[in-house]
PDB file of C-alpha atoms in Angstrom:
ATOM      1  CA  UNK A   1       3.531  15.618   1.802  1.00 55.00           C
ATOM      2  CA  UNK A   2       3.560  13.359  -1.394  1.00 69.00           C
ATOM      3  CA  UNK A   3       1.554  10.812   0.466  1.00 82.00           C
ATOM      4  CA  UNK A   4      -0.759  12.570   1.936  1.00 93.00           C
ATOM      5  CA  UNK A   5      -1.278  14.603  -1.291  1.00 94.00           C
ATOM      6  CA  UNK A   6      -1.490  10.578  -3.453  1.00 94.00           C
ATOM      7  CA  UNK A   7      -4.008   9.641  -1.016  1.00 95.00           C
ATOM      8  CA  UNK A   8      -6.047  13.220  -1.027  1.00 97.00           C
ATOM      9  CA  UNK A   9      -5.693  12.413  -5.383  1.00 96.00           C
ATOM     10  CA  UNK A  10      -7.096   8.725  -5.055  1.00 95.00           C
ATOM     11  CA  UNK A  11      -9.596   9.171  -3.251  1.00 96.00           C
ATOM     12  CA  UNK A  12     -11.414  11.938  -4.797  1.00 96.00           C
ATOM     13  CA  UNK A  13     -11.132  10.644  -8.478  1.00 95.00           C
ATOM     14  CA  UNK A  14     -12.689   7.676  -6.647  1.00 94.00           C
ATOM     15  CA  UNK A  15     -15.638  10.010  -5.463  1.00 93.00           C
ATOM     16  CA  UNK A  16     -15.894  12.709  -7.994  1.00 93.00           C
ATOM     17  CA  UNK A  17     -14.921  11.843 -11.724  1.00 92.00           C
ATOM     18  CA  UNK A  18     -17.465   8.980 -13.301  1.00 89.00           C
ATOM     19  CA  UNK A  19     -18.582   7.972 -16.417  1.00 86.00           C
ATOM     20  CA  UNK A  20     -21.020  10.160 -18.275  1.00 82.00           C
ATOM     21  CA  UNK A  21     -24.973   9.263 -17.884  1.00 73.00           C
ATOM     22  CA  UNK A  22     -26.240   7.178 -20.760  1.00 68.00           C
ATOM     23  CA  UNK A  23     -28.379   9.436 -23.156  1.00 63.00           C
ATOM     24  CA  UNK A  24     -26.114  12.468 -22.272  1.00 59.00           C
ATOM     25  CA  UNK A  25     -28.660  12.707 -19.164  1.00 56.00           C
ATOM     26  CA  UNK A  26     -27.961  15.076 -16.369  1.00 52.00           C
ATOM     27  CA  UNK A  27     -24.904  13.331 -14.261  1.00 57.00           C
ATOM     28  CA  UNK A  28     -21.164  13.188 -13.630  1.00 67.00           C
ATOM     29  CA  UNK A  29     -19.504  16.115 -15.062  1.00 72.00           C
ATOM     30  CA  UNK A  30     -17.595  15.513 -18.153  1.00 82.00           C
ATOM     31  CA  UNK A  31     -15.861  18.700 -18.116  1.00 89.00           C
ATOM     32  CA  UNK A  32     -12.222  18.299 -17.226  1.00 94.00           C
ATOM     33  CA  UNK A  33     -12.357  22.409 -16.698  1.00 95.00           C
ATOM     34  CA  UNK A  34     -14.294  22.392 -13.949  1.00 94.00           C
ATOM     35  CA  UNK A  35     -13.227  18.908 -12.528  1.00 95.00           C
ATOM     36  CA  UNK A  36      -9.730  20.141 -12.137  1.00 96.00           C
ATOM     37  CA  UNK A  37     -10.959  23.367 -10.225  1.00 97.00           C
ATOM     38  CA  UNK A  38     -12.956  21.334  -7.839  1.00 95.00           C
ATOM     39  CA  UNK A  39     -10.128  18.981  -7.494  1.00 97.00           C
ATOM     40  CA  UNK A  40      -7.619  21.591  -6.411  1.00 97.00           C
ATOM     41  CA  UNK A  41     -10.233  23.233  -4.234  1.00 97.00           C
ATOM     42  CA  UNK A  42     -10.803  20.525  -2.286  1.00 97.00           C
ATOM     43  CA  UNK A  43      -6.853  20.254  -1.733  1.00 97.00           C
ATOM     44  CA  UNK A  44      -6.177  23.495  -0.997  1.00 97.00           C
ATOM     45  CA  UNK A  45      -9.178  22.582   2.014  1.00 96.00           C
ATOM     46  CA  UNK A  46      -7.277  19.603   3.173  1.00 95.00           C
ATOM     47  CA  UNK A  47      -3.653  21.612   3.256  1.00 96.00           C
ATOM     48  CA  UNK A  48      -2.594  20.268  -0.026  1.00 97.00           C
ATOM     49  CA  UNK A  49      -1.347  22.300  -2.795  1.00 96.00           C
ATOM     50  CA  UNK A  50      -1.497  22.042  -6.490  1.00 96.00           C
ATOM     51  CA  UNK A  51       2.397  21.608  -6.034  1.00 96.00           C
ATOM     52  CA  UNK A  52       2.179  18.611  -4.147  1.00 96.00           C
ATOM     53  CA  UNK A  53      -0.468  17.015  -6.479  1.00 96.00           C
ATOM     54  CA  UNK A  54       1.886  18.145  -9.625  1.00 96.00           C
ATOM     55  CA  UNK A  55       4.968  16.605  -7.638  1.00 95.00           C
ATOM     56  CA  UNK A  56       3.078  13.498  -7.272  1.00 94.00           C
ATOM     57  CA  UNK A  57       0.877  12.946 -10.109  1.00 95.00           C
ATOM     58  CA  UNK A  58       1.726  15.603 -13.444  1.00 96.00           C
ATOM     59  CA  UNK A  59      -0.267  17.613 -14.504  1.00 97.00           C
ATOM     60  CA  UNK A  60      -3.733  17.690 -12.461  1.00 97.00           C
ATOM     61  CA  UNK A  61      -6.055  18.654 -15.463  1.00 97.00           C
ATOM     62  CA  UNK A  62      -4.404  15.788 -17.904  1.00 98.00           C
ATOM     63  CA  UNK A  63      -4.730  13.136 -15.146  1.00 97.00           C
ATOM     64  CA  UNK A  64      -8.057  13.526 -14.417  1.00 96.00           C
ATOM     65  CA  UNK A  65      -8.571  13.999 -18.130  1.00 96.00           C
ATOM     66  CA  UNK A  66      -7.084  10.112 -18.328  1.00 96.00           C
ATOM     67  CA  UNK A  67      -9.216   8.776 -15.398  1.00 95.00           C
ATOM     68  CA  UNK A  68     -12.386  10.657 -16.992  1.00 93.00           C
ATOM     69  CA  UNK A  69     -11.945   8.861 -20.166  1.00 92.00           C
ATOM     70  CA  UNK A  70     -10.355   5.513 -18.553  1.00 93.00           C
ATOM     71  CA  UNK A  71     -14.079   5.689 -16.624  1.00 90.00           C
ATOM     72  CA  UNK A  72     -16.015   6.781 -19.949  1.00 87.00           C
ATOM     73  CA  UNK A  73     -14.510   3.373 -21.424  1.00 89.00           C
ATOM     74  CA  UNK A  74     -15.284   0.996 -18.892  1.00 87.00           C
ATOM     75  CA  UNK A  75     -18.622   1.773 -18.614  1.00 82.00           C
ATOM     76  CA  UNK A  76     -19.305   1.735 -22.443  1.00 78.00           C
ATOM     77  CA  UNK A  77     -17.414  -1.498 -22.296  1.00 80.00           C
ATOM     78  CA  UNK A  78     -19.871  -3.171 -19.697  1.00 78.00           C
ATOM     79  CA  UNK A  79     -22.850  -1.852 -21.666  1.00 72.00           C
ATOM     80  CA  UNK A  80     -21.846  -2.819 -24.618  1.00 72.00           C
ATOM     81  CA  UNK A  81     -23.924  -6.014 -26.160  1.00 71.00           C
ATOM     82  CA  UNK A  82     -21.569  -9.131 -25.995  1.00 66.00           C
ATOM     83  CA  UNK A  83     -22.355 -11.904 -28.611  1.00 68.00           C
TER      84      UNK A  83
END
């Protein structure tokens, strides 16, 4: 199930945790909270439990804490100025 669950894990940190909107505009969620519930949800749809994402991955809320602010860096880094 570890594969299926890595797969399930990549692809929605792909589609659902992004940077936060310049300006604090209204955007990507920046609330790890709430990320991590929608996360597990949308296991627990595909037959995955938060088991099998802890068995493969750690702890789900810290991960996607790490991608969230992996993402929040890049994108300052490509906005910022280069001189």
């Amino acid at each position: 199930m570890t594969i299926k669950a890595r797969e399930f894990i990549d692809f929605w940190i792909e589609n659902s945790v992004h940077a936060a909107e310049p300006l604090r505009t209204a955007g990507a969620s920046q609330d790890v909270a709430e990320l991590t519930r929608r996360c597990i949800d949308a296991a627990k749809g595909q037959g995955i439990s938060e088991n099998d994402m802890q068995a493969e991955i750690g702890d789900v809320a810290e991960y996607i804490r790490i991608k969230l602010k992996a993402a929040n860096k890049a994108e300052n880094d490509r906005n910022r100025p280069s001189y």
